[in-house]
mmCIF file of C-alpha atoms and ligand atoms in Angstrom:
data_model
loop_
_atom_site.group_PDB
_atom_site.id
_atom_site.type_symbol
_atom_site.label_atom_id
_atom_site.label_comp_id
_atom_site.label_asym_id
_atom_site.label_seq_id
_atom_site.Cartn_x
_atom_site.Cartn_y
_atom_site.Cartn_z
ATOM 1 C CA MET A 1 4.420 -9.874 47.444
ATOM 2 C CA LYS A 2 6.498 -9.264 50.554
ATOM 3 C CA GLU A 3 9.651 -10.418 48.749
ATOM 4 C CA SER A 4 9.190 -7.969 45.832
ATOM 5 C CA MET A 5 8.444 -5.122 48.239
ATOM 6 C CA ALA A 6 11.539 -5.866 50.313
ATOM 7 C CA LEU A 7 13.693 -6.005 47.186
ATOM 8 C CA GLU A 8 12.395 -2.649 45.938
ATOM 9 C CA ASP A 9 12.692 -1.022 49.367
ATOM 10 C CA ALA A 10 16.296 -2.226 49.582
ATOM 11 C CA SER A 11 17.347 -0.972 46.167
ATOM 12 C CA VAL A 12 15.191 2.071 45.265
ATOM 13 C CA LEU A 13 15.470 5.381 47.128
ATOM 14 C CA PRO A 14 12.450 5.837 49.404
ATOM 15 C CA THR A 15 11.180 9.006 47.740
ATOM 16 C CA TYR A 16 7.570 7.866 47.300
ATOM 17 C CA GLU A 17 4.814 6.931 49.685
ATOM 18 C CA LYS A 18 3.460 3.827 47.943
ATOM 19 C CA PHE A 19 0.295 1.782 47.928
ATOM 20 C CA PRO A 20 1.054 -1.337 50.012
ATOM 21 C CA PHE A 21 0.998 -3.964 47.247
ATOM 22 C CA VAL A 22 2.999 -5.096 44.231
ATOM 23 C CA LEU A 23 1.217 -4.472 40.992
ATOM 24 C CA ASP A 24 1.280 -7.192 38.398
ATOM 25 C CA ARG A 25 -1.074 -6.303 35.551
ATOM 26 C CA GLY A 26 -3.820 -3.947 34.439
ATOM 27 C CA GLU A 27 -6.748 -3.834 32.049
ATOM 28 C CA GLY A 28 -9.163 -0.960 31.539
ATOM 29 C CA CYS A 29 -9.995 0.627 34.921
ATOM 30 C CA TRP A 30 -8.726 -2.403 36.847
ATOM 31 C CA VAL A 31 -5.323 -3.531 38.151
ATOM 32 C CA TRP A 32 -4.262 -6.773 39.853
ATOM 33 C CA ASP A 33 -1.533 -7.313 42.422
ATOM 34 C CA GLU A 34 0.895 -10.240 42.619
ATOM 35 C CA ASP A 35 -1.509 -12.175 44.864
ATOM 36 C CA GLY A 36 -4.331 -11.802 42.347
ATOM 37 C CA ASN A 37 -6.241 -9.118 44.279
ATOM 38 C CA LYS A 38 -8.214 -6.837 41.955
ATOM 39 C CA TYR A 39 -8.399 -3.056 42.486
ATOM 40 C CA LEU A 40 -10.587 -0.404 40.870
ATOM 41 C CA ASP A 41 -8.059 2.235 39.776
ATOM 42 C CA LEU A 42 -9.657 5.662 40.041
ATOM 43 C CA TYR A 43 -6.175 7.207 40.204
ATOM 44 C CA GLY A 44 -5.534 6.110 36.613
ATOM 45 C CA GLY A 45 -1.891 5.109 37.114
ATOM 46 C CA HIS A 46 -1.170 8.729 38.122
ATOM 47 C CA ALA A 47 -3.412 10.249 35.418
ATOM 48 C CA VAL A 48 -1.534 8.346 32.717
ATOM 49 C CA ALA A 49 -3.940 5.545 31.797
ATOM 50 C CA ALA A 50 -6.480 7.778 30.053
ATOM 51 C CA ILE A 51 -7.610 5.101 27.631
ATOM 52 C CA GLY A 52 -7.294 2.387 30.294
ATOM 53 C CA HIS A 53 -4.442 0.172 31.460
ATOM 54 C CA SER A 54 -2.417 -1.664 28.804
ATOM 55 C CA PRO A 55 -4.802 -0.663 25.996
ATOM 56 C CA VAL A 56 -4.541 -3.051 23.080
ATOM 57 C CA GLU A 57 -4.439 -0.149 20.604
ATOM 58 C CA VAL A 58 -1.146 1.027 22.122
ATOM 59 C CA THR A 59 0.407 -2.329 22.978
ATOM 60 C CA ALA A 60 -0.213 -3.576 19.424
ATOM 61 C CA ALA A 61 1.225 -0.378 17.903
ATOM 62 C CA ILE A 62 4.420 -0.423 19.982
ATOM 63 C CA THR A 63 4.920 -4.161 19.450
ATOM 64 C CA LYS A 64 4.723 -3.702 15.681
ATOM 65 C CA GLN A 65 6.894 -0.575 15.704
ATOM 66 C CA SER A 66 9.583 -2.067 17.957
ATOM 67 C CA ALA A 67 10.143 -4.905 15.500
ATOM 68 C CA LYS A 68 10.431 -2.442 12.609
ATOM 69 C CA LEU A 69 12.530 0.420 14.015
ATOM 70 C CA LEU A 70 12.980 0.758 17.765
ATOM 71 C CA PHE A 71 14.658 4.134 17.654
ATOM 72 C CA TYR A 72 16.140 6.924 15.636
ATOM 73 C CA SER A 73 16.512 10.511 16.796
ATOM 74 C CA ASN A 74 15.298 13.810 15.350
ATOM 75 C CA LEU A 75 18.145 13.834 12.856
ATOM 76 C CA VAL A 76 15.932 11.834 10.535
ATOM 77 C CA TYR A 77 12.364 12.302 9.347
ATOM 78 C CA LEU A 78 9.934 9.686 10.683
ATOM 79 C CA LYS A 79 6.468 9.222 9.252
ATOM 80 C CA VAL A 80 5.215 8.042 12.645
ATOM 81 C CA ARG A 81 6.537 11.248 14.322
ATOM 82 C CA ALA A 82 4.812 13.403 11.708
ATOM 83 C CA GLU A 83 1.566 11.518 12.278
ATOM 84 C CA ALA A 84 1.812 11.905 16.070
ATOM 85 C CA ALA A 85 2.449 15.650 15.768
ATOM 86 C CA LYS A 86 -0.471 16.073 13.379
ATOM 87 C CA ALA A 87 -2.753 14.103 15.695
ATOM 88 C CA LEU A 88 -1.843 16.360 18.661
ATOM 89 C CA VAL A 89 -2.193 19.562 16.619
ATOM 90 C CA ASP A 90 -5.566 18.473 15.241
ATOM 91 C CA PHE A 91 -6.917 17.403 18.637
ATOM 92 C CA CYS A 92 -5.551 20.033 21.040
ATOM 93 C CA GLY A 93 -4.225 22.894 18.893
ATOM 94 C CA GLU A 94 -5.227 24.799 15.784
ATOM 95 C CA LYS A 95 -4.311 24.849 12.097
ATOM 96 C CA GLY A 96 -0.637 25.767 11.778
ATOM 97 C CA SER A 97 0.293 24.892 15.392
ATOM 98 C CA GLN A 98 3.555 22.980 15.739
ATOM 99 C CA VAL A 99 4.929 20.512 18.285
ATOM 100 C CA PHE A 100 8.214 19.968 20.120
ATOM 101 C CA PHE A 101 8.470 16.438 21.519
ATOM 102 C CA CYS A 102 10.309 15.513 24.721
ATOM 103 C CA ASN A 103 9.921 12.819 27.363
ATOM 104 C CA SER A 104 8.106 14.109 30.445
ATOM 105 C CA GLY A 105 5.970 16.867 31.878
ATOM 106 C CA ALA A 106 8.868 18.621 33.580
ATOM 107 C CA GLU A 107 10.811 18.711 30.324
ATOM 108 C CA ALA A 108 7.798 20.005 28.447
ATOM 109 C CA ASN A 109 7.527 22.907 30.908
ATOM 110 C CA GLU A 110 11.277 23.597 30.772
ATOM 111 C CA ASN A 111 11.097 23.781 26.987
ATOM 112 C CA ALA A 112 7.989 25.954 26.995
ATOM 113 C CA MET A 113 9.727 28.471 29.289
ATOM 114 C CA ARG A 114 12.798 28.328 27.069
ATOM 115 C CA ILE A 115 10.728 29.037 23.959
ATOM 116 C CA ALA A 116 9.097 31.983 25.745
ATOM 117 C CA ARG A 117 12.456 33.458 26.782
ATOM 118 C CA CYS A 118 13.917 32.975 23.293
ATOM 119 C CA VAL A 119 11.045 34.506 21.372
ATOM 120 C CA THR A 120 10.378 37.435 23.745
ATOM 121 C CA ASN A 121 13.993 38.091 24.692
ATOM 122 C CA LYS A 122 12.761 38.631 28.256
ATOM 123 C CA LYS A 123 13.933 36.946 31.435
ATOM 124 C CA ASN A 124 11.286 36.273 34.080
ATOM 125 C CA VAL A 125 8.469 33.742 34.251
ATOM 126 C CA VAL A 126 5.390 34.599 36.279
ATOM 127 C CA CYS A 127 3.782 31.552 37.915
ATOM 128 C CA ALA A 128 0.608 30.993 39.897
ATOM 129 C CA GLU A 129 1.146 29.982 43.520
ATOM 130 C CA GLY A 130 0.066 26.419 44.269
ATOM 131 C CA GLY A 131 1.014 25.057 40.847
ATOM 132 C CA PHE A 132 3.021 21.890 40.238
ATOM 133 C CA HIS A 133 5.190 21.767 37.135
ATOM 134 C CA GLY A 134 7.777 19.010 37.685
ATOM 135 C CA ARG A 135 11.068 18.324 39.406
ATOM 136 C CA THR A 136 13.797 19.601 37.067
ATOM 137 C CA ALA A 137 15.463 22.897 37.966
ATOM 138 C CA GLY A 138 13.264 25.316 36.018
ATOM 139 C CA ALA A 139 10.047 23.358 36.502
ATOM 140 C CA ILE A 140 10.545 23.092 40.251
ATOM 141 C CA ALA A 141 11.435 26.770 40.484
ATOM 142 C CA ALA A 142 8.052 27.449 38.886
ATOM 143 C CA THR A 143 6.405 25.088 41.378
ATOM 144 C CA GLY A 144 5.210 25.914 44.886
ATOM 145 C CA TYR A 145 7.709 26.395 47.711
ATOM 146 C CA LYS A 146 7.060 23.054 49.481
ATOM 147 C CA TYR A 147 8.620 21.077 46.632
ATOM 148 C CA ARG A 148 11.714 23.297 46.447
ATOM 149 C CA LYS A 149 12.973 22.223 49.869
ATOM 150 C CA GLY A 150 16.588 21.088 49.580
ATOM 151 C CA MET A 151 17.195 22.895 46.290
ATOM 152 C CA SER A 152 19.122 26.138 46.470
ATOM 153 C CA GLY A 153 19.910 28.823 43.933
ATOM 154 C CA LEU A 154 16.588 28.450 42.121
ATOM 155 C CA GLY A 155 13.865 30.847 41.262
ATOM 156 C CA ALA A 156 15.694 34.146 40.809
ATOM 157 C CA ASP A 157 13.881 34.569 37.514
ATOM 158 C CA MET A 158 10.478 33.359 38.726
ATOM 159 C CA ILE A 159 7.745 35.594 40.111
ATOM 160 C CA HIS A 160 4.979 33.826 42.041
ATOM 161 C CA VAL A 161 1.585 35.497 42.265
ATOM 162 C CA PRO A 162 -1.681 34.319 43.859
ATOM 163 C CA PHE A 163 -3.771 31.987 41.652
ATOM 164 C CA GLY A 164 -6.832 33.835 40.413
ATOM 165 C CA ASP A 165 -5.498 37.346 41.063
ATOM 166 C CA LEU A 166 -5.505 39.311 37.800
ATOM 167 C CA ALA A 167 -4.248 42.544 39.394
ATOM 168 C CA ALA A 168 -1.165 40.758 40.784
ATOM 169 C CA ALA A 169 -0.617 39.116 37.387
ATOM 170 C CA GLU A 170 -0.791 42.463 35.613
ATOM 171 C CA GLN A 171 1.780 43.980 37.935
ATOM 172 C CA ALA A 172 4.185 41.008 37.712
ATOM 173 C CA LEU A 173 3.950 40.904 33.914
ATOM 174 C CA GLN A 174 5.486 44.410 33.801
ATOM 175 C CA ASN A 175 8.693 42.968 35.280
ATOM 176 C CA ASP A 176 10.621 41.753 32.188
ATOM 177 C CA ALA A 177 8.228 38.790 31.944
ATOM 178 C CA ALA A 178 8.697 36.286 29.135
ATOM 179 C CA ALA A 179 5.719 34.170 30.169
ATOM 180 C CA PHE A 180 2.895 33.428 32.557
ATOM 181 C CA LEU A 181 2.853 29.706 33.379
ATOM 182 C CA LEU A 182 0.010 27.983 35.193
ATOM 183 C CA GLU A 183 -2.086 24.849 35.508
ATOM 184 C CA PRO A 184 -5.673 25.784 34.598
ATOM 185 C CA ILE A 185 -6.693 23.213 37.208
ATOM 186 C CA GLN A 186 -4.085 22.870 39.962
ATOM 187 C CA SER A 187 -4.326 19.124 40.327
ATOM 188 C CA VAL A 188 -1.697 18.273 42.957
ATOM 189 C CA GLN A 189 -2.864 21.241 45.011
ATOM 190 C CA GLY A 190 -6.356 19.742 45.216
ATOM 191 C CA ALA A 191 -8.056 20.258 41.834
ATOM 192 C CA THR A 192 -8.240 24.013 42.480
ATOM 193 C CA THR A 193 -9.919 25.331 39.360
ATOM 194 C CA ALA A 194 -9.392 28.605 37.539
ATOM 195 C CA SER A 195 -12.389 30.531 36.272
ATOM 196 C CA SER A 196 -12.749 31.158 32.543
ATOM 197 C CA GLU A 197 -12.659 34.887 33.318
ATOM 198 C CA TYR A 198 -9.260 34.538 35.022
ATOM 199 C CA LEU A 199 -7.733 32.567 32.139
ATOM 200 C CA GLN A 200 -9.235 34.852 29.517
ATOM 201 C CA GLY A 201 -8.002 37.822 31.553
ATOM 202 C CA LEU A 202 -4.480 36.364 31.566
ATOM 203 C CA GLU A 203 -4.690 35.923 27.797
ATOM 204 C CA ALA A 204 -5.519 39.633 27.438
ATOM 205 C CA LEU A 205 -2.816 40.719 29.908
ATOM 206 C CA CYS A 206 -0.161 38.626 28.152
ATOM 207 C CA LYS A 207 -1.173 40.085 24.817
ATOM 208 C CA LYS A 208 -0.781 43.582 26.283
ATOM 209 C CA SER A 209 2.605 42.949 27.921
ATOM 210 C CA GLY A 210 4.108 40.783 25.157
ATOM 211 C CA ALA A 211 4.559 37.745 27.450
ATOM 212 C CA LEU A 212 3.530 34.267 26.315
ATOM 213 C CA LEU A 213 0.719 32.473 28.115
ATOM 214 C CA ILE A 214 1.649 28.855 28.927
ATOM 215 C CA PHE A 215 -0.952 26.318 30.055
ATOM 216 C CA ASP A 216 0.556 23.310 31.814
ATOM 217 C CA GLU A 217 -1.847 20.700 30.444
ATOM 218 C CA VAL A 218 0.107 17.712 31.702
ATOM 219 C CA GLN A 219 -3.030 16.631 33.581
ATOM 220 C CA THR A 220 -5.778 18.682 31.920
ATOM 221 C CA GLY A 221 -4.931 17.760 28.321
ATOM 222 C CA LEU A 222 -6.060 14.907 26.100
ATOM 223 C CA GLY A 223 -9.764 14.878 26.925
ATOM 224 C CA ARG A 224 -9.599 14.587 30.714
ATOM 225 C CA VAL A 225 -11.486 17.822 31.432
ATOM 226 C CA GLY A 226 -14.412 16.895 29.183
ATOM 227 C CA ALA A 227 -12.889 18.868 26.309
ATOM 228 C CA PRO A 228 -9.780 18.166 24.221
ATOM 229 C CA SER A 229 -7.750 20.475 26.477
ATOM 230 C CA ALA A 230 -8.171 23.226 29.075
ATOM 231 C CA ARG A 231 -7.840 25.720 26.253
ATOM 232 C CA HIS A 232 -11.138 24.405 24.878
ATOM 233 C CA ALA A 233 -12.786 23.904 28.268
ATOM 234 C CA PHE A 234 -12.108 27.474 29.468
ATOM 235 C CA GLY A 235 -12.248 29.314 26.133
ATOM 236 C CA ALA A 236 -8.803 30.911 26.518
ATOM 237 C CA ARG A 237 -6.025 30.659 23.918
ATOM 238 C CA PRO A 238 -2.534 30.106 25.380
ATOM 239 C CA HIS A 239 0.538 30.547 23.191
ATOM 240 C CA LEU A 240 2.002 27.293 24.483
ATOM 241 C CA GLN A 241 0.453 24.140 25.962
ATOM 242 C CA THR A 242 2.491 21.397 27.598
ATOM 243 C CA PHE A 243 1.472 17.733 27.636
ATOM 244 C CA ALA A 244 2.769 14.452 29.096
ATOM 245 C CA LYS A 245 1.183 11.781 31.334
ATOM 246 C CA ALA A 246 -1.710 10.437 29.195
ATOM 247 C CA LEU A 247 -0.085 11.521 25.933
ATOM 248 C CA ALA A 248 1.350 8.090 25.078
ATOM 249 C CA SER A 249 -0.595 5.944 27.575
ATOM 250 C CA GLY A 250 2.505 5.147 29.636
ATOM 251 C CA VAL A 251 5.287 5.199 27.062
ATOM 252 C CA PRO A 252 7.317 8.191 28.335
ATOM 253 C CA ALA A 253 6.458 11.231 26.218
ATOM 254 C CA GLY A 254 6.045 14.966 26.597
ATOM 255 C CA ALA A 255 5.165 17.702 24.147
ATOM 256 C CA VAL A 256 4.977 21.471 23.783
ATOM 257 C CA LEU A 257 2.304 22.695 21.400
ATOM 258 C CA ALA A 258 2.887 26.197 20.029
ATOM 259 C CA THR A 259 0.450 28.481 18.209
ATOM 260 C CA PRO A 260 1.341 29.261 14.579
ATOM 261 C CA GLU A 261 2.711 32.736 15.397
ATOM 262 C CA VAL A 262 5.009 31.381 18.125
ATOM 263 C CA SER A 263 6.035 28.375 16.008
ATOM 264 C CA ALA A 264 7.202 30.788 13.309
ATOM 265 C CA LEU A 265 9.684 32.376 15.749
ATOM 266 C CA VAL A 266 11.400 29.173 16.960
ATOM 267 C CA LYS A 267 14.815 28.813 15.327
ATOM 268 C CA PRO A 268 16.809 25.674 14.427
ATOM 269 C CA GLY A 269 18.980 24.575 17.356
ATOM 270 C CA ALA A 270 16.801 26.306 19.945
ATOM 271 C CA LEU A 271 15.662 23.047 21.550
ATOM 272 C CA GLY A 272 16.670 19.410 21.461
ATOM 273 C CA SER A 273 16.014 15.958 22.914
ATOM 274 C CA THR A 274 17.511 12.637 21.873
ATOM 275 C CA PHE A 275 14.505 10.522 22.738
ATOM 276 C CA GLY A 276 11.724 13.080 22.174
ATOM 277 C CA GLY A 277 9.518 12.095 19.250
ATOM 278 C CA GLY A 278 11.056 8.630 18.988
ATOM 279 C CA PRO A 279 9.167 5.976 17.044
ATOM 280 C CA LEU A 280 7.729 4.053 20.015
ATOM 281 C CA ALA A 281 6.407 7.188 21.715
ATOM 282 C CA SER A 282 5.087 8.450 18.377
ATOM 283 C CA VAL A 283 2.980 5.400 17.571
ATOM 284 C CA ALA A 284 1.740 5.344 21.172
ATOM 285 C CA ILE A 285 0.691 9.030 20.916
ATOM 286 C CA SER A 286 -1.183 8.469 17.648
ATOM 287 C CA ALA A 287 -2.922 5.363 18.986
ATOM 288 C CA THR A 288 -3.875 7.118 22.238
ATOM 289 C CA ILE A 289 -5.384 10.166 20.538
ATOM 290 C CA LYS A 290 -7.219 7.994 18.003
ATOM 291 C CA ALA A 291 -8.744 5.941 20.832
ATOM 292 C CA ILE A 292 -9.823 9.084 22.729
ATOM 293 C CA ILE A 293 -11.599 10.332 19.601
ATOM 294 C CA ASP A 294 -13.025 7.011 18.358
ATOM 295 C CA LYS A 295 -14.340 5.972 21.778
ATOM 296 C CA LYS A 296 -15.701 9.460 22.531
ATOM 297 C CA LEU A 297 -13.782 9.526 25.806
ATOM 298 C CA THR A 298 -13.845 13.330 26.041
ATOM 299 C CA GLU A 299 -17.626 13.195 25.970
ATOM 300 C CA ASN A 300 -17.580 10.331 28.485
ATOM 301 C CA ALA A 301 -15.413 12.399 30.854
ATOM 302 C CA ALA A 302 -18.033 15.171 30.792
ATOM 303 C CA GLU A 303 -20.874 12.682 31.331
ATOM 304 C CA MET A 304 -19.127 10.985 34.246
ATOM 305 C CA GLU A 305 -18.491 14.373 35.860
ATOM 306 C CA ASP A 306 -22.220 15.080 35.649
ATOM 307 C CA LEU A 307 -22.978 11.668 37.141
ATOM 308 C CA ILE A 308 -20.585 12.242 40.050
ATOM 309 C CA ARG A 309 -21.843 15.751 40.726
ATOM 310 C CA SER A 310 -25.471 14.660 40.656
ATOM 311 C CA THR A 311 -25.117 11.488 42.754
ATOM 312 C CA PHE A 312 -22.352 12.189 45.289
ATOM 313 C CA LYS A 313 -24.637 14.151 47.595
ATOM 314 C CA PHE A 314 -23.013 13.286 50.898
ATOM 315 C CA PRO A 315 -22.980 15.801 53.760
ATOM 316 C CA GLN A 316 -19.323 14.836 54.281
ATOM 317 C CA ILE A 317 -18.445 16.166 50.798
ATOM 318 C CA ALA A 318 -18.352 19.928 51.133
ATOM 319 C CA GLU A 319 -17.473 20.675 47.515
ATOM 320 C CA ILE A 320 -16.491 18.966 44.272
ATOM 321 C CA ARG A 321 -13.707 20.798 42.468
ATOM 322 C CA GLY A 322 -12.347 20.318 38.969
ATOM 323 C CA ARG A 323 -13.700 19.457 35.550
ATOM 324 C CA GLY A 324 -14.434 16.232 33.674
ATOM 325 C CA LEU A 325 -12.470 13.407 35.259
ATOM 326 C CA LEU A 326 -9.958 15.585 37.091
ATOM 327 C CA LEU A 327 -11.995 15.992 40.244
ATOM 328 C CA GLY A 328 -11.312 16.818 43.871
ATOM 329 C CA LEU A 329 -13.867 15.659 46.439
ATOM 330 C CA VAL A 330 -13.359 18.155 49.265
ATOM 331 C CA LEU A 331 -14.297 16.456 52.544
ATOM 332 C CA ASP A 332 -15.286 18.119 55.779
ATOM 333 C CA ARG A 333 -12.207 16.463 57.369
ATOM 334 C CA PRO A 334 -8.751 15.183 56.336
ATOM 335 C CA SER A 335 -9.216 12.616 53.585
ATOM 336 C CA LYS A 336 -6.513 10.132 54.630
ATOM 337 C CA ALA A 337 -8.742 7.838 56.719
ATOM 338 C CA VAL A 338 -11.354 7.737 53.957
ATOM 339 C CA ARG A 339 -8.692 7.008 51.323
ATOM 340 C CA ASP A 340 -7.360 4.190 53.507
ATOM 341 C CA ALA A 341 -10.863 2.815 53.933
ATOM 342 C CA LEU A 342 -11.327 2.890 50.141
ATOM 343 C CA LEU A 343 -8.022 1.054 49.738
ATOM 344 C CA ALA A 344 -9.275 -1.609 52.149
ATOM 345 C CA LYS A 345 -12.233 -1.973 49.763
ATOM 346 C CA LYS A 346 -9.746 -2.227 46.886
ATOM 347 C CA ILE A 347 -10.488 1.170 45.357
ATOM 348 C CA LEU A 348 -7.503 3.394 44.513
ATOM 349 C CA VAL A 349 -7.842 7.194 44.708
ATOM 350 C CA GLY A 350 -5.379 10.049 45.199
ATOM 351 C CA GLY A 351 -4.689 12.582 47.906
ATOM 352 C CA ALA A 352 -3.578 16.190 47.398
ATOM 353 C CA ASP A 353 -1.648 18.992 49.050
ATOM 354 C CA ASP A 354 -5.015 20.129 50.382
ATOM 355 C CA LYS A 355 -5.340 17.432 53.041
ATOM 356 C CA ASN A 356 -9.143 17.322 52.855
ATOM 357 C CA VAL A 357 -9.197 16.358 49.192
ATOM 358 C CA ILE A 358 -9.691 12.972 47.533
ATOM 359 C CA ARG A 359 -8.462 13.248 43.967
ATOM 360 C CA LEU A 360 -10.114 11.249 41.183
ATOM 361 C CA LEU A 361 -8.131 10.807 37.956
ATOM 362 C CA PRO A 362 -9.624 7.586 36.556
ATOM 363 C CA PRO A 363 -9.193 6.242 33.047
ATOM 364 C CA LEU A 364 -11.549 8.166 30.789
ATOM 365 C CA THR A 365 -13.128 4.811 29.933
ATOM 366 C CA VAL A 366 -14.683 4.640 33.410
ATOM 367 C CA GLY A 367 -18.437 4.059 33.334
ATOM 368 C CA PRO A 368 -21.519 4.345 35.564
ATOM 369 C CA ALA A 369 -20.878 0.872 37.037
ATOM 370 C CA GLU A 370 -17.438 1.830 38.402
ATOM 371 C CA ILE A 371 -18.654 5.246 39.571
ATOM 372 C CA GLY A 372 -21.470 3.386 41.347
ATOM 373 C CA LEU A 373 -18.918 1.189 43.150
ATOM 374 C CA LEU A 374 -17.127 4.289 44.453
ATOM 375 C CA ARG A 375 -20.384 5.868 45.534
ATOM 376 C CA ALA A 376 -21.505 2.731 47.384
ATOM 377 C CA ALA A 377 -18.096 2.405 49.058
ATOM 378 C CA LEU A 378 -18.196 6.033 50.228
ATOM 379 C CA GLU A 379 -21.726 5.558 51.522
ATOM 380 C CA GLU A 380 -20.597 2.610 53.625
ATOM 381 C CA ILE A 381 -17.467 4.380 54.838
ATOM 382 C CA PHE A 382 -19.293 7.545 55.831
ATOM 383 C CA ALA A 383 -21.952 5.466 57.588
ATOM 384 C CA SER A 384 -19.407 3.496 59.592
ATOM 385 C CA GLU A 385 -18.106 4.870 62.846
ATOM 386 C CA ALA A 386 -14.584 3.793 61.979
ATOM 387 C CA VAL A 387 -13.841 7.123 60.318
ATOM 388 C CA ALA A 388 -13.411 9.781 62.961
ATOM 389 C CA ALA A 389 -14.943 13.094 62.021
HETATM 390 C C1 PLP B 1 0.539 19.528 36.153
HETATM 391 C C2 PLP B 1 1.852 18.799 36.109
HETATM 392 N N1 PLP B 1 2.864 19.333 35.415
HETATM 393 C C3 PLP B 1 4.062 18.707 35.321
HETATM 394 C C4 PLP B 1 4.280 17.506 35.960
HETATM 395 C C5 PLP B 1 5.603 16.829 35.838
HETATM 396 O O1 PLP B 1 5.487 15.758 34.964
HETATM 397 P P1 PLP B 1 6.611 14.624 34.949
HETATM 398 O O2 PLP B 1 6.538 13.897 36.243
HETATM 399 O O3 PLP B 1 6.266 13.775 33.761
HETATM 400 O O4 PLP B 1 7.916 15.327 34.771
HETATM 401 C C6 PLP B 1 3.243 16.914 36.695
HETATM 402 C C7 PLP B 1 3.454 15.635 37.401
HETATM 403 O O5 PLP B 1 2.707 15.218 38.247
HETATM 404 C C8 PLP B 1 1.999 17.577 36.776
HETATM 405 O O6 PLP B 1 0.979 17.064 37.474
#
């Protein structure tokens, strides 16, 4: 393992804090390192492995497709692209919704903001403080200040308002606003969760001002929140939803889903992407959504949330934020030592900008047995004196 780590450290920019092992393979909720050590992955490959690691449904589909036609761009019709778009519309949208495909979450947000500016002919985007929307220029300008360090000249057309504050939103929307963009659950921040009233209030305010409401569903989409998307979970109808991460189970893919009335206003040439909606991503998207539906993973996410909420009754856990399997365990202390102790027990979890939070983003296939392993590990860790309060 040491050799592979040294090679990567020598040749890849050190922009990430990494788990201290070299990953070799994965299956379901489990991953193995080069030395054969097995880890329970409750971080889900960064919220990507929604239907589990290396799911056979997807690997079989991309193997078959790659032998048939590896790639052609949007200049041709592709049956597999049409099927992927229909699957996303049917699962997360509504009749008449349409899709723009791209390759990542940041791109999906860039394109959603572009659509909003084009169709409203307005300039500014209002964003909720604490959100994370990606690392490209527009997406990072919409993101919280911490991530903009080292980037200048951004954000002149972004207005940041406090998350949850409808009065501030109403005021900002008067300022030539094309859109209001937010994560319904601010995952990176620490699974900070909007109320239904806030999201429904934003829907009403956007309707009044003529701005488009954009939900960044890069983490909340595709069944993770115990509903097909945050739109369903919170009962609020955004004009645009953005997806990536779990969308194609690890084949790079992003998408913007537009309501029928917005779709009708998007003109030819408005957007473009060479690789977006390519055949490999398309078959992976269709296979992923089919597996989420067939295996009732949305329902499982809701059940596992209930299990966690009802059995993780530790005094050290002050609060459990989030929905479904996008959860933040808020500790009564910084979470780093506990996360390290879990890693020593070969359980992978995430941190967050809120230092007290342990983030859980497991595959939606996770079951009571794996949740039980986490619970038992936490019980042992909290009981041990090794973790300083
Ligand atoms: C909510 C949210 N939006 C957008 C992004 C950016 O996605 P990508 O890294 O695919 O560009 C992320 C990535 O973590 C995210 O969590």
